[in-house]
Coordinates of C-alpha atoms (C1' of nucleotides) in Angstrom, one line a residue:
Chain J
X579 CA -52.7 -68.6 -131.4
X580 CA -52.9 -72.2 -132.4
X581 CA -55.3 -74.2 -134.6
X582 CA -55.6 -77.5 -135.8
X583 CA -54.9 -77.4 -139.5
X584 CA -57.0 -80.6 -141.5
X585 CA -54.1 -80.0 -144.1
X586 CA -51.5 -81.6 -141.9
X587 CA -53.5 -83.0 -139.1
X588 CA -51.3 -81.1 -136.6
X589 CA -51.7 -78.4 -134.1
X590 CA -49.8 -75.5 -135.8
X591 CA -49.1 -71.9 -134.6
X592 CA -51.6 -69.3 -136.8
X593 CA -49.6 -67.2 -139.0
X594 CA -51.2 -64.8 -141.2
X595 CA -50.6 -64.0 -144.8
X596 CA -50.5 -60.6 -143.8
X597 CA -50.2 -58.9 -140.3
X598 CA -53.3 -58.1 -138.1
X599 CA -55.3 -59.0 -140.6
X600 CA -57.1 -62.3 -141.2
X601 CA -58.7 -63.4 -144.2
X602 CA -61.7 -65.8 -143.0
X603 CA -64.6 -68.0 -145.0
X604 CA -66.9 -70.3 -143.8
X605 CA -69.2 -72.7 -145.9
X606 CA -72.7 -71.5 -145.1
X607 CA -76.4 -72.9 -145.3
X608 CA -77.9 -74.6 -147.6
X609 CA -81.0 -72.9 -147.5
X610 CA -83.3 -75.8 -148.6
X611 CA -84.8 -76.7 -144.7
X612 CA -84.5 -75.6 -141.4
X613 CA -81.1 -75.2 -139.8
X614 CA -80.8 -78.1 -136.7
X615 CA -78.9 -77.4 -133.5
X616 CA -76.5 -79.6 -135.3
X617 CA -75.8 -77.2 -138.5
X618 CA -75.5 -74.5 -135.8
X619 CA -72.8 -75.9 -133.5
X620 CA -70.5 -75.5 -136.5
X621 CA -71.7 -71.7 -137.0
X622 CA -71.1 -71.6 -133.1
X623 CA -67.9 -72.5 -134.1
X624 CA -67.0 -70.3 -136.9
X625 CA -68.1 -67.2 -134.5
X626 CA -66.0 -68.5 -131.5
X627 CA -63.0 -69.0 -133.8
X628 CA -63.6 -65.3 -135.4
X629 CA -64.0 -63.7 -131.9
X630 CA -60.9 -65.6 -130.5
X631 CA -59.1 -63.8 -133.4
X632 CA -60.1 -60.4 -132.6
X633 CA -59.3 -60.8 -129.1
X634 CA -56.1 -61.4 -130.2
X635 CA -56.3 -58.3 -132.4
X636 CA -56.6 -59.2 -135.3
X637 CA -58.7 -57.6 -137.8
X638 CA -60.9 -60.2 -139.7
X639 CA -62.4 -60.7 -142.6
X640 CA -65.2 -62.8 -142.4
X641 CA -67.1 -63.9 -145.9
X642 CA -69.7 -66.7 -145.5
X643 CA -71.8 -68.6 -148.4
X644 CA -75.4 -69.1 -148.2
X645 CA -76.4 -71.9 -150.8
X646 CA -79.5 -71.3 -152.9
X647 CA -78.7 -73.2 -156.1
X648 CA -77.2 -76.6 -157.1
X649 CA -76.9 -78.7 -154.3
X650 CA -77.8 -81.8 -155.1
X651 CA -79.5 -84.4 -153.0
X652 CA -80.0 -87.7 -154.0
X653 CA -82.5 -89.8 -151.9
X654 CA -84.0 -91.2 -154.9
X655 CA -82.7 -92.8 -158.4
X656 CA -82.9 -89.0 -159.3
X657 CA -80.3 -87.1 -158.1
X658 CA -82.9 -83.7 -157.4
X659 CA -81.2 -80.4 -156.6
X660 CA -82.1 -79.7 -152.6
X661 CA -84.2 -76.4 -153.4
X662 CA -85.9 -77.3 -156.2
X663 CA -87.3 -80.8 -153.8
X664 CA -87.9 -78.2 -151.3
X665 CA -90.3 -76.4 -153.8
X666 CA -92.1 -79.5 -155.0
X667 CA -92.8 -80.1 -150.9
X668 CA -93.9 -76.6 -150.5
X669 CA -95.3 -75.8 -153.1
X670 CA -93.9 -72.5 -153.6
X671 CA -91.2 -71.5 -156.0
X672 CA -87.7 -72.3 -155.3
X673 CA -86.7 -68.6 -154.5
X674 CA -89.5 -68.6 -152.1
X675 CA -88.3 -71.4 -150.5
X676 CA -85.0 -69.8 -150.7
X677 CA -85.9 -66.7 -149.1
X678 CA -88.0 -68.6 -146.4
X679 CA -85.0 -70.8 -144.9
X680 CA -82.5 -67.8 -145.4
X681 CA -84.8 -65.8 -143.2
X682 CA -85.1 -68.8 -141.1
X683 CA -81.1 -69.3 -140.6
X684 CA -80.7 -65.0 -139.9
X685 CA -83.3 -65.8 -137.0
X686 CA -81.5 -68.4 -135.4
X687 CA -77.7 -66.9 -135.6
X688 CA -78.9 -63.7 -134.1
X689 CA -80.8 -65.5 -131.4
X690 CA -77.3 -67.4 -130.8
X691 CA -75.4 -64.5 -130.6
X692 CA -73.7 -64.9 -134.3
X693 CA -71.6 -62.1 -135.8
X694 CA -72.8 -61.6 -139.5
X695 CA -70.0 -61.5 -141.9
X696 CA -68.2 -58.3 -141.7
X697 CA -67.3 -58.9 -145.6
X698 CA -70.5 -57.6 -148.1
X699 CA -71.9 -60.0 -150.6
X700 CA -75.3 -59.0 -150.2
X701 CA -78.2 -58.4 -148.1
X702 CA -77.0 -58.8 -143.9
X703 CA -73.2 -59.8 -146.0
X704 CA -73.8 -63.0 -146.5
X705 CA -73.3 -64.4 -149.9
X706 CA -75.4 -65.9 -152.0
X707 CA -74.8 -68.2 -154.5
X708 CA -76.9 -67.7 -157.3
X709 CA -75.8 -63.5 -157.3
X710 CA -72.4 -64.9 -158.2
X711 CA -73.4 -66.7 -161.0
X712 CA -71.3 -64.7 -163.9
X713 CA -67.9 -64.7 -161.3
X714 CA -68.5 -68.9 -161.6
X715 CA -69.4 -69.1 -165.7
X716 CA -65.6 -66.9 -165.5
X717 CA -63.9 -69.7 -163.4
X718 CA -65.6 -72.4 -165.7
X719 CA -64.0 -70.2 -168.7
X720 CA -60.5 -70.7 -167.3
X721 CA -60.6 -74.0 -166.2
X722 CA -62.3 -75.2 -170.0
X723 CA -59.0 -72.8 -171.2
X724 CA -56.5 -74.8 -168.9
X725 CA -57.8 -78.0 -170.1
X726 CA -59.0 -78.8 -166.6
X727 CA -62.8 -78.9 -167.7
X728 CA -64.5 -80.6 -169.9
X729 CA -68.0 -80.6 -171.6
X730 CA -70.5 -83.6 -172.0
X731 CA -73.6 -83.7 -173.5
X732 CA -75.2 -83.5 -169.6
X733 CA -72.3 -81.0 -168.1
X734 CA -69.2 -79.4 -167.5
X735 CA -66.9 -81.8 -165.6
X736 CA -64.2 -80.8 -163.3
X737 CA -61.2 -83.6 -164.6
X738 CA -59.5 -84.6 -161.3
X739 CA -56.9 -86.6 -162.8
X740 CA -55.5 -83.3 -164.4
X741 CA -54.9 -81.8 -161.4
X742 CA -51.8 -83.9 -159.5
X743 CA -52.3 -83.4 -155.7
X744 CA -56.1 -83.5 -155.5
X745 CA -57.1 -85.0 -153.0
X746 CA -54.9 -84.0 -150.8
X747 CA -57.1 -82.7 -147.9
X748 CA -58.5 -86.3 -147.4
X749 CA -55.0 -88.4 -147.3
X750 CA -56.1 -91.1 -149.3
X751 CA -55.4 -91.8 -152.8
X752 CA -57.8 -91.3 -155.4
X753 CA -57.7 -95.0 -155.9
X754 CA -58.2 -96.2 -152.5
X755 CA -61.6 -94.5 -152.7
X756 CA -64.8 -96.4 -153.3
X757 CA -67.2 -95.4 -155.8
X758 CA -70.6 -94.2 -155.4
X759 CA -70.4 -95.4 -151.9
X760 CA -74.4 -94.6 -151.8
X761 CA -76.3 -96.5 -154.0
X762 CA -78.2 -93.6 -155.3
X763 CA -75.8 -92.0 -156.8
X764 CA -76.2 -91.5 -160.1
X765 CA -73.4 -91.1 -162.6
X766 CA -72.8 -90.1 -165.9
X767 CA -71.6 -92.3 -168.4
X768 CA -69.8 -90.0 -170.4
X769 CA -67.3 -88.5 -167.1
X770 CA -63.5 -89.8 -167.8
X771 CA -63.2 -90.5 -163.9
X772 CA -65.2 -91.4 -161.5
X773 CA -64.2 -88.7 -159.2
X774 CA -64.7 -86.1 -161.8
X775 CA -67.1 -83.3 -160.5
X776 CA -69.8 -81.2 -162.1
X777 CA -69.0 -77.2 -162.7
X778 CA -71.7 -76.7 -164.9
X779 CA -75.1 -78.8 -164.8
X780 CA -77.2 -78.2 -168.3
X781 CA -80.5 -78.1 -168.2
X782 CA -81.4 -81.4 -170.0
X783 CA -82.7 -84.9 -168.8
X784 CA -83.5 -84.8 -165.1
X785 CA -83.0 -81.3 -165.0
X786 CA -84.7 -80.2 -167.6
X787 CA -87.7 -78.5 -165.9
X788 CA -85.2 -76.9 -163.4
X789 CA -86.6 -73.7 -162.0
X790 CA -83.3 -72.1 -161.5
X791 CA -81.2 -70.9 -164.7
X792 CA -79.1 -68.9 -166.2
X793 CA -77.5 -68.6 -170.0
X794 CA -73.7 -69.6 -170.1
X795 CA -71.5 -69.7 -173.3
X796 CA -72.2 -73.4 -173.1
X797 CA -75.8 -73.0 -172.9
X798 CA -78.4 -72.9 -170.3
X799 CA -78.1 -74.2 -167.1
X800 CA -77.0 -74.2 -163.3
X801 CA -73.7 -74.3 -161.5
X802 CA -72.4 -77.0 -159.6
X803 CA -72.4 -77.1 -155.9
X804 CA -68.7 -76.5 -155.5
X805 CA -68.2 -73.9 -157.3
X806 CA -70.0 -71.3 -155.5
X807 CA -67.6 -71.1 -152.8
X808 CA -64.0 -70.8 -154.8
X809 CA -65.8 -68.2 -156.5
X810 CA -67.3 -66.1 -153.9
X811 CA -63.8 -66.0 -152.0
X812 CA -61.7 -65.0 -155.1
X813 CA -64.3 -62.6 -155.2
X814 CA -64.7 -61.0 -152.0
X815 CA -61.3 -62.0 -150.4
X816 CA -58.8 -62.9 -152.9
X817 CA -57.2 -66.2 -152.5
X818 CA -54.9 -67.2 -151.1
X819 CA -57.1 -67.0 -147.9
X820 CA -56.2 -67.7 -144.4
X821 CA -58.6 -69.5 -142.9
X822 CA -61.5 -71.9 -144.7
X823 CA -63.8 -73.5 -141.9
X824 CA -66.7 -76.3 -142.2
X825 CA -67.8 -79.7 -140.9
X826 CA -66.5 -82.5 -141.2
X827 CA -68.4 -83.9 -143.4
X828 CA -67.0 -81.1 -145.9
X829 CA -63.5 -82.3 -146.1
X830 CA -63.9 -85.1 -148.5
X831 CA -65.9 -83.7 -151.3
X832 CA -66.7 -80.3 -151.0
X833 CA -63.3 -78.5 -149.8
X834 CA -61.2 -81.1 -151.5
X835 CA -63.3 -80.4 -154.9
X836 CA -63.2 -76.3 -153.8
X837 CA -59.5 -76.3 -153.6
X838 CA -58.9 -78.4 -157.1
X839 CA -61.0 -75.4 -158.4
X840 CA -59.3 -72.7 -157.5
X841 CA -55.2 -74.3 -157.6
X842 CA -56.4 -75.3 -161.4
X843 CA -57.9 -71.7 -162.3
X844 CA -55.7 -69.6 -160.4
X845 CA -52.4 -71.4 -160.0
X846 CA -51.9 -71.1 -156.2
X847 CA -54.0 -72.6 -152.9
X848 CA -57.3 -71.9 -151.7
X849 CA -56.4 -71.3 -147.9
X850 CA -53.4 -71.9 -145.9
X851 CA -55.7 -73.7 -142.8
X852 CA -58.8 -75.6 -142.9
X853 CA -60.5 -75.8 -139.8
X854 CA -63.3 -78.8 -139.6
X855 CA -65.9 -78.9 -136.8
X856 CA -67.1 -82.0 -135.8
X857 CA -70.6 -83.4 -135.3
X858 CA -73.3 -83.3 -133.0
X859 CA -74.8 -86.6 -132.0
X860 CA -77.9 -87.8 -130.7
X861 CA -78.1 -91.2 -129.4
X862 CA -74.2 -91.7 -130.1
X863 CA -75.5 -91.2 -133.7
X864 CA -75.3 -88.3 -136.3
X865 CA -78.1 -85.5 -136.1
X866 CA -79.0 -85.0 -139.7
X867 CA -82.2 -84.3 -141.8
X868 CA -82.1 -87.8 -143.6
X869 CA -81.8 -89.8 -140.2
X870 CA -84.9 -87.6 -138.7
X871 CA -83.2 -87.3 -135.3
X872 CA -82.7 -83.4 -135.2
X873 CA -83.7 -80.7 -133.6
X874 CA -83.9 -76.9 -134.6
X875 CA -83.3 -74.1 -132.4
X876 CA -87.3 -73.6 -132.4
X877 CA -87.8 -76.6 -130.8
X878 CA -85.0 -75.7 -127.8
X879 CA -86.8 -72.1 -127.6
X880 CA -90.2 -74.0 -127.6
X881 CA -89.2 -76.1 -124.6
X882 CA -88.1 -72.7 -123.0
X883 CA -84.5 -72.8 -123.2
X884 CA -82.5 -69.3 -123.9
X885 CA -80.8 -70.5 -127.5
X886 CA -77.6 -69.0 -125.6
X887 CA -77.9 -71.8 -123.0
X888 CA -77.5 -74.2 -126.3
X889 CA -74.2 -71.9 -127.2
X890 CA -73.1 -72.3 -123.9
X891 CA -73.2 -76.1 -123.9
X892 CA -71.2 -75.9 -127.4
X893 CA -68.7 -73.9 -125.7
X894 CA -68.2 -76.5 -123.2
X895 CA -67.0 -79.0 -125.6
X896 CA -63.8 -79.0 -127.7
X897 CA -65.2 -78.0 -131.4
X898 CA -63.1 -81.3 -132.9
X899 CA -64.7 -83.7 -130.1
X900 CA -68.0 -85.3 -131.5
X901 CA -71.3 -83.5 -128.4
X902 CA -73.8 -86.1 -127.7
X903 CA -76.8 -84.0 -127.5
X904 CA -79.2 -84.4 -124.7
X905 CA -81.8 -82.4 -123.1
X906 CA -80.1 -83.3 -119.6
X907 CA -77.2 -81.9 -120.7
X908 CA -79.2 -78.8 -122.2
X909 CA -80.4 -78.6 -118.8
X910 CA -77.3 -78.6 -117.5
X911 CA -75.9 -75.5 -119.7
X912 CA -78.8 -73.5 -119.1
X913 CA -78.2 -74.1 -115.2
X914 CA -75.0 -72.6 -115.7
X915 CA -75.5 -69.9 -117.8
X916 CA -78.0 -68.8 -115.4
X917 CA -75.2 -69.1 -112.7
X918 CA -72.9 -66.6 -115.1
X919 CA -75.7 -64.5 -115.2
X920 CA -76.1 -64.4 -111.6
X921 CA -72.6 -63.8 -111.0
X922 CA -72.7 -60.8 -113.9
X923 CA -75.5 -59.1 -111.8
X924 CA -73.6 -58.3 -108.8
X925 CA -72.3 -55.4 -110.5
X926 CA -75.2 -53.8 -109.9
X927 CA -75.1 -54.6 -106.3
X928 CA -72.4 -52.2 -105.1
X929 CA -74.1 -51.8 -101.8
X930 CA -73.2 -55.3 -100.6
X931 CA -69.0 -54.5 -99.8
X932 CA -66.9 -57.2 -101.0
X933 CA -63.9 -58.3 -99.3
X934 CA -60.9 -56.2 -99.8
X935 CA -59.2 -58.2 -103.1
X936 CA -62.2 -58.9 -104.9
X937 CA -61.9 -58.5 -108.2
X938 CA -57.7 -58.8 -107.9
X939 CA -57.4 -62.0 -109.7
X940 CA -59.5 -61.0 -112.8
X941 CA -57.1 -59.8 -114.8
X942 CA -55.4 -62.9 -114.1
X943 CA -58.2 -65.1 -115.1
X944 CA -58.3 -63.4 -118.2
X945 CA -55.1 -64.1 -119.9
X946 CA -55.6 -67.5 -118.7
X947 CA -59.1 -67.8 -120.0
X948 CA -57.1 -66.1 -123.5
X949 CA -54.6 -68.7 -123.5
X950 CA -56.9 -71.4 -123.2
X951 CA -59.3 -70.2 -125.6
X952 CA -55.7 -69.8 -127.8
X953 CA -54.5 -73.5 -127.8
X954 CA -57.1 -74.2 -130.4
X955 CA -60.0 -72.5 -129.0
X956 CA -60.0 -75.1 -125.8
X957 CA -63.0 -73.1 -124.7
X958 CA -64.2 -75.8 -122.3
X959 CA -61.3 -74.9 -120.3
X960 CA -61.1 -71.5 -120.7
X961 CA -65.1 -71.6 -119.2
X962 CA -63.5 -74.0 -116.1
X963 CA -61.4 -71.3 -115.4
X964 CA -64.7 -68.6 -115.6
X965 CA -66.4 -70.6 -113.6
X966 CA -64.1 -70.8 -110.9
X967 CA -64.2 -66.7 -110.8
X968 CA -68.1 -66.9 -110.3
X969 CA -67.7 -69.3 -107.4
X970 CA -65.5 -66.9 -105.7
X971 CA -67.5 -63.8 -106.4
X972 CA -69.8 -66.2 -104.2
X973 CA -67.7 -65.9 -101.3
X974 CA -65.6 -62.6 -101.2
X975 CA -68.2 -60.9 -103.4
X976 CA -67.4 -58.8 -106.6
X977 CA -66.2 -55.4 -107.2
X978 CA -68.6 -54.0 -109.5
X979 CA -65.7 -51.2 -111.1
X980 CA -63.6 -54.2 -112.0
X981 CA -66.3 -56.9 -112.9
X982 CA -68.1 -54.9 -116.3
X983 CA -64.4 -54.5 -117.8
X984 CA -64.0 -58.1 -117.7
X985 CA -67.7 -59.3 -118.7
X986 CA -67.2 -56.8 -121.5
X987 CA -64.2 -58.8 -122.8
X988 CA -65.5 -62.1 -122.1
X989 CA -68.4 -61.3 -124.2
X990 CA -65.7 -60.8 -127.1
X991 CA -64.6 -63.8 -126.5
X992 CA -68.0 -66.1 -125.7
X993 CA -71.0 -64.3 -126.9
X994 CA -73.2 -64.6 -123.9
X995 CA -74.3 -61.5 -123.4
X996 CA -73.0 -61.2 -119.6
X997 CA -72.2 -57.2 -120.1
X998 CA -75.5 -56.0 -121.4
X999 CA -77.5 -57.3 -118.9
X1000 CA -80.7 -54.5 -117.3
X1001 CA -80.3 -53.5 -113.5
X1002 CA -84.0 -54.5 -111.7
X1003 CA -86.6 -52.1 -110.8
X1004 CA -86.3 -49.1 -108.5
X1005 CA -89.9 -50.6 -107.5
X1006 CA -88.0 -54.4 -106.9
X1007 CA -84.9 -52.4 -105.1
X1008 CA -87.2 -50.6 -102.6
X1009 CA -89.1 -54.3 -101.9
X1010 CA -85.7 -55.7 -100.8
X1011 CA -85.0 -52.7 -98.9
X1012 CA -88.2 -53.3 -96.7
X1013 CA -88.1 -56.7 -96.2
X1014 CA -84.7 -56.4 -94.7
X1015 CA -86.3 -54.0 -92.6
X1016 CA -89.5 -56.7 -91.8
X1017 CA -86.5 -59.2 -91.1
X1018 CA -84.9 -56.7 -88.6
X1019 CA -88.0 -56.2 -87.1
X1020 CA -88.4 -60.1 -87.3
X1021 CA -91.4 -59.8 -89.0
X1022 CA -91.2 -62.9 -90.9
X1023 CA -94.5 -63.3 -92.7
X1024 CA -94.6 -59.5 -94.3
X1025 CA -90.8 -61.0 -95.2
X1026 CA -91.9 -64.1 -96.5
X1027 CA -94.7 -62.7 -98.1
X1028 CA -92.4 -59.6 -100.1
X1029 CA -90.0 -62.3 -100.9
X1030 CA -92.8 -63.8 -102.0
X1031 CA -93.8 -61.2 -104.3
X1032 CA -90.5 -60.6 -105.8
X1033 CA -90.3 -64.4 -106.9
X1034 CA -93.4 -63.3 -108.7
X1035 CA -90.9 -60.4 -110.7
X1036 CA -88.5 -63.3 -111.3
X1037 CA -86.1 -62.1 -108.7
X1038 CA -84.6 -64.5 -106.0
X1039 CA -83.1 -62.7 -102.7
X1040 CA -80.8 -64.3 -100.9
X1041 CA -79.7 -63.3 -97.3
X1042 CA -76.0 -63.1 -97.0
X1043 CA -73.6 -61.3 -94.0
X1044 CA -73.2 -58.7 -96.3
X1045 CA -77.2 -58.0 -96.6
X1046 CA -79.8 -59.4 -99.8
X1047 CA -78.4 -60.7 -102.6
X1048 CA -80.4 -60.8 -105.6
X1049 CA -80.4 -62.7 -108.6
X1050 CA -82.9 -63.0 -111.8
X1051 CA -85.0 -66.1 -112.5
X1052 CA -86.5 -65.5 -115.2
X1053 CA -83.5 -64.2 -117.5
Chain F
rG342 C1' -61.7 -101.7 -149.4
rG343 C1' -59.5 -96.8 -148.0
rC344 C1' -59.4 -92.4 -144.9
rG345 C1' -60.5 -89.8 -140.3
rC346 C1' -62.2 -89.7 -135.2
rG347 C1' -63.6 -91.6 -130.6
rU348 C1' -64.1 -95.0 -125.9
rU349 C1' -63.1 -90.7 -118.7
rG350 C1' -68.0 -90.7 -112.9
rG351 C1' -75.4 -90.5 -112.4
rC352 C1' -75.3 -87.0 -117.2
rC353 C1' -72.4 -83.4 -120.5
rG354 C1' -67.5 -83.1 -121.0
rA355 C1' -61.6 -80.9 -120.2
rG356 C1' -57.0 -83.0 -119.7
rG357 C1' -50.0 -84.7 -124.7
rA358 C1' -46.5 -88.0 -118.2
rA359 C1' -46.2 -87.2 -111.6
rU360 C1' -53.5 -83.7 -108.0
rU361 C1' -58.6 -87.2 -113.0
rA362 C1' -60.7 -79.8 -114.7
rG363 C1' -65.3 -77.5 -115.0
rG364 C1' -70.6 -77.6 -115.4
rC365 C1' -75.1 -80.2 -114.2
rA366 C1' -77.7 -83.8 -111.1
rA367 C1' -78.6 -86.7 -106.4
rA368 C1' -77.9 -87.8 -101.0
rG369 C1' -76.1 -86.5 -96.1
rG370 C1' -74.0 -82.7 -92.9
rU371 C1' -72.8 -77.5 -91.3
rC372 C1' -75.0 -72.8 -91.4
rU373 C1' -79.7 -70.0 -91.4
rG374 C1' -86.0 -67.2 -88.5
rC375 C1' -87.3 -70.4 -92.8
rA376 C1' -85.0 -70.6 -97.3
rA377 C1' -81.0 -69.9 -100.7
rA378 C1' -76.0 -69.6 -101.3
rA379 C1' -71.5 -71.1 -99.4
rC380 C1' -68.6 -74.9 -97.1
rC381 C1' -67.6 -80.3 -95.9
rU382 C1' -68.6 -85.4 -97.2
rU383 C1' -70.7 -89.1 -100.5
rU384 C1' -72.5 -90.8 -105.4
rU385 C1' -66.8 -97.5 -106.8
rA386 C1' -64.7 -92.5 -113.8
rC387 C1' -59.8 -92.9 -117.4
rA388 C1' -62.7 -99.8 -122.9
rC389 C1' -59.3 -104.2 -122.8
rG390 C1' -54.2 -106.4 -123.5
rG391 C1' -49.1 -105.4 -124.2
rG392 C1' -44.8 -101.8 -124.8
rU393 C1' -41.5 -97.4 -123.7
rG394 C1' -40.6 -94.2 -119.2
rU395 C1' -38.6 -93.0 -112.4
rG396 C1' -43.7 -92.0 -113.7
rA397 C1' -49.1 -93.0 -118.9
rA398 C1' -55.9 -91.1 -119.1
rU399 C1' -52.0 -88.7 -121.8
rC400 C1' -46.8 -91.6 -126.1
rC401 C1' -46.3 -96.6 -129.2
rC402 C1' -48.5 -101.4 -130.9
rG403 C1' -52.6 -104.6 -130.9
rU404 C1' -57.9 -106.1 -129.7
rA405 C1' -63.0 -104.9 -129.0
rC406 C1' -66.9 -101.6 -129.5
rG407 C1' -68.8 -97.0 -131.5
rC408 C1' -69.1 -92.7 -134.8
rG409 C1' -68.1 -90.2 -139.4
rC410 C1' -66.5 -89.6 -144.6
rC411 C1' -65.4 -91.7 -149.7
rU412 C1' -70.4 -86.9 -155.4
rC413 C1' -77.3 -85.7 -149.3
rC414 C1' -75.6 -83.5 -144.8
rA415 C1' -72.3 -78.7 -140.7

RNA sequence: GGCGCGUUGGCCGAGGAAUUAGGCAAAGGUCUGCAAAACCUUUUACACGGGUGUGAAUCCCGUACGCGCCUCCA
């Protein structure tokens, strides 16, 4: 299997640490507002990346953060941790607000067909940040010890200039870099560089009436955004790890400031591949919460979309290639999916004969759909070549022995729930039956009129040589 | 200033050299009891300029435009 490694900016061949087994972490919410469709493209991602390991047999291990403490946003001269703004909007506590997004995000990965973690940090196995608060006051304690920390009146700083490859991740030089790039930044006066990143925020000045606390040897206080993650993998999966995922948008602070953590408190590299998503757009522009132009998954479900028509469209575009969103395109996927679907409920229809050799080049299709979805999860094409078995099943039919193997693996792979789907009703069945009979008898209005009543069941007939052809239009 | 990415038809998007995938949409035709599906056409697609190659959407250089990041974002 292949993946594109940010580390060297090169397609490489994936090579565990250890065999069968993959170690896995992906940078989860920040549970502070509601997830858009553009925050779940990347969880799209981390699924499709996990299932195309396990169709490869490997046996993961899949830890993923959920932030509920210390991220800081900064869209005013005060640099306000994200939950505790989300409280003062609310007006609820910042655990309640917390608990009310985390709840939020569970809703909209199960709808999308998202495997939860398969590694336990808490409640569904994801992880949250502030129950790993005494595993990050430890790192803190070996950094401070390995004279990579420092104290100032206002925090614990992370010294970057200690650490000689930082940086690394991003290709530039530390000097290259502009500072404070946003003008709301706000910096401390006492850091020794720029760059230098909080581990430990005390609970003093602007934060002084911070909800969320906790004692440390230093005194009280909150942990830095950063730190959450080094920590929770060291706990849960022992670094080295194999594969670290996130968006883009991660790869110049965030898992370059993850990976100083952990090569300066435990002598040896966070992950041996970093795998970086790109963006939705909207417009050609960037969906994010501070430019407004997002949507959430309620929203999609709201217009009556199935959320799995949105993972579908995902699917169809190269996880490192920027997606313009559109509802057209939306429209599109959801189009297609319903073809799939259409295509997966022939099993049902054994009656109907199928040539001789349907069903033959399945097996076929499937490596090739494996291969494709293994040159670094190209699942666009490896949904080309899908497609093309559906469009065949429209001509020779499909042999309903051979097709539920296959749907069953390419739900491994995809997550679009082609196996599971429910037969229709004996009731529906013995409608179809007589008005085959009424157009035998060429009784064309009773036909009409039962075809008719099955478009009110959500179930289109179609008339083919080989007799009625249903399909669902609702579903 | 630095770093990264992109520019393919009506829309979304694959594609590291010899046929521009696939999905969606629209129009016409064939077929059909009527439909639907299927099939056949059509809807002027590879930003621009150089270079290397028998051959370039694909590799190299440059230009233009766009997007992202450089302590808010996935």
């Amino acid at each position: 299997m292949k993946l594109h490694n940010t580390l060297t900016r090169k397609i490489e061949e994936f090579k565990p640490l250890q065999d069968k087994i993959v170690t896995l972490y992906s940078c989860g919410p920040t549970v502070y507002d509601y997830m858009h469709i553009g925050n779940l493209r990347k969880f799209v991602f981390d699924d499709t990346l996990r299932r195309a390991l396990e169709a490869n047999g490997y046996k993961t291990k899949h830890a993923m953060n959920i932030t509920d403490v210390g991220h800081l946003v900064s869209d005013s001269d005060e640099g306000e941790d994200k939950l505790e703004k989300g409280a003062k909007r609310e007006g609820k506590t910042v655990w309640d607000v917390a608990k009310h997004y985390t709840d939020s995000f569970k809703k909209d990965v199960a709808a999308l067909n998202i495997l939860k973690p398969n590694v336990s940090g808490g409640p569904d196995n994801y992880a949250k940040a502030t129950d790993f608060i005494p595993e990050q006051i430890e790192m803190i304690k070996i950094l401070l010890e390995k004279g990579f920390a420092y104290e100032t009146p206002k925090a614990i700083y992370f010294d970057v200039s200690k650490l000689k490859n930082y940086g690394e991740l991003t290709g530039q030089k530390l000097s290259d870099k502009e500072v404070a790039v946003r003008s709301d930044v706000v910096t401390d006066k006492n850091k020794r560089n720029p760059q230098d990143f909080a581990l430990w925020f005390f609970t003093v000045d602007r934060f002084a009436h911070h909800d969320m606390h906790w004692s440390s040897p230093w005194g009280e206080g909150f942990p830095g955004w950063h730190l959450e993650c080094s920590a929770i993998i060291h706990t849960l999966l022992g670094d080295p790890i194999d594969i670290h995922t996130g968006g883009v948008d991660n790869i110049g602070t965030h898992h370059v400031n993850e990976m100083a953590q952990t090569e300066a408190a435990f002598g040896h590299k966070l992950a041996n591949y970093w795998v970086h998503c790109e963006h939705l757009l909207v417009n050609d522009q960037k969906m994010s919460k501070s430019l407004g132009n997002f949507y959430t998954l309620v929203d999609v479900i709201k217009k009556d979309y199935d959320p799995l028509a949105l993972r579908l469209l995902f699917l169809q575009s190269h996880y490192r290639s920027q997606m313009n969103f559109s509802w057209e395109s939306l429209d599109g996927a959801a189009e297609f999916l319903k073809k799939l679907r259409a295509w997966a409920d022939l099993k049902f229809q054994s009656n109907l004969g199928h040539k001789k050799g349907a069903g033959d080049s399945y097996k076929e299709a499937l490596e090739h759909i494996q291969s494709a979805v293994n040159e670094d999860l190209n699942t666009a094409q490896a949904l080309a070549i899908l497609a093309g078995q559906a469009s065949l099943a429209e001509q020779e039919g499909a042999n309903p022995d051979k097709l539920q193997p296959l749907l069953e693996r390419l739900d491994e792979l995809f997550g679009l729930n082609l196996s599971s789907r429910d037969d229709i009703t004996d009731p529906a069945k013995r409608i179809i039956g007589q008005r085959e009979q009424m157009r035998r008898d060429k009784n064309w209005s009773e036909a009409d009129r039962l075809r008719d009543e099955l478009a009110e069941q959500g179930i289109a007939v179609e008339d083919t040589e080989h007799g009625p052809v249903w399909s669902r239009t609702d579903a």
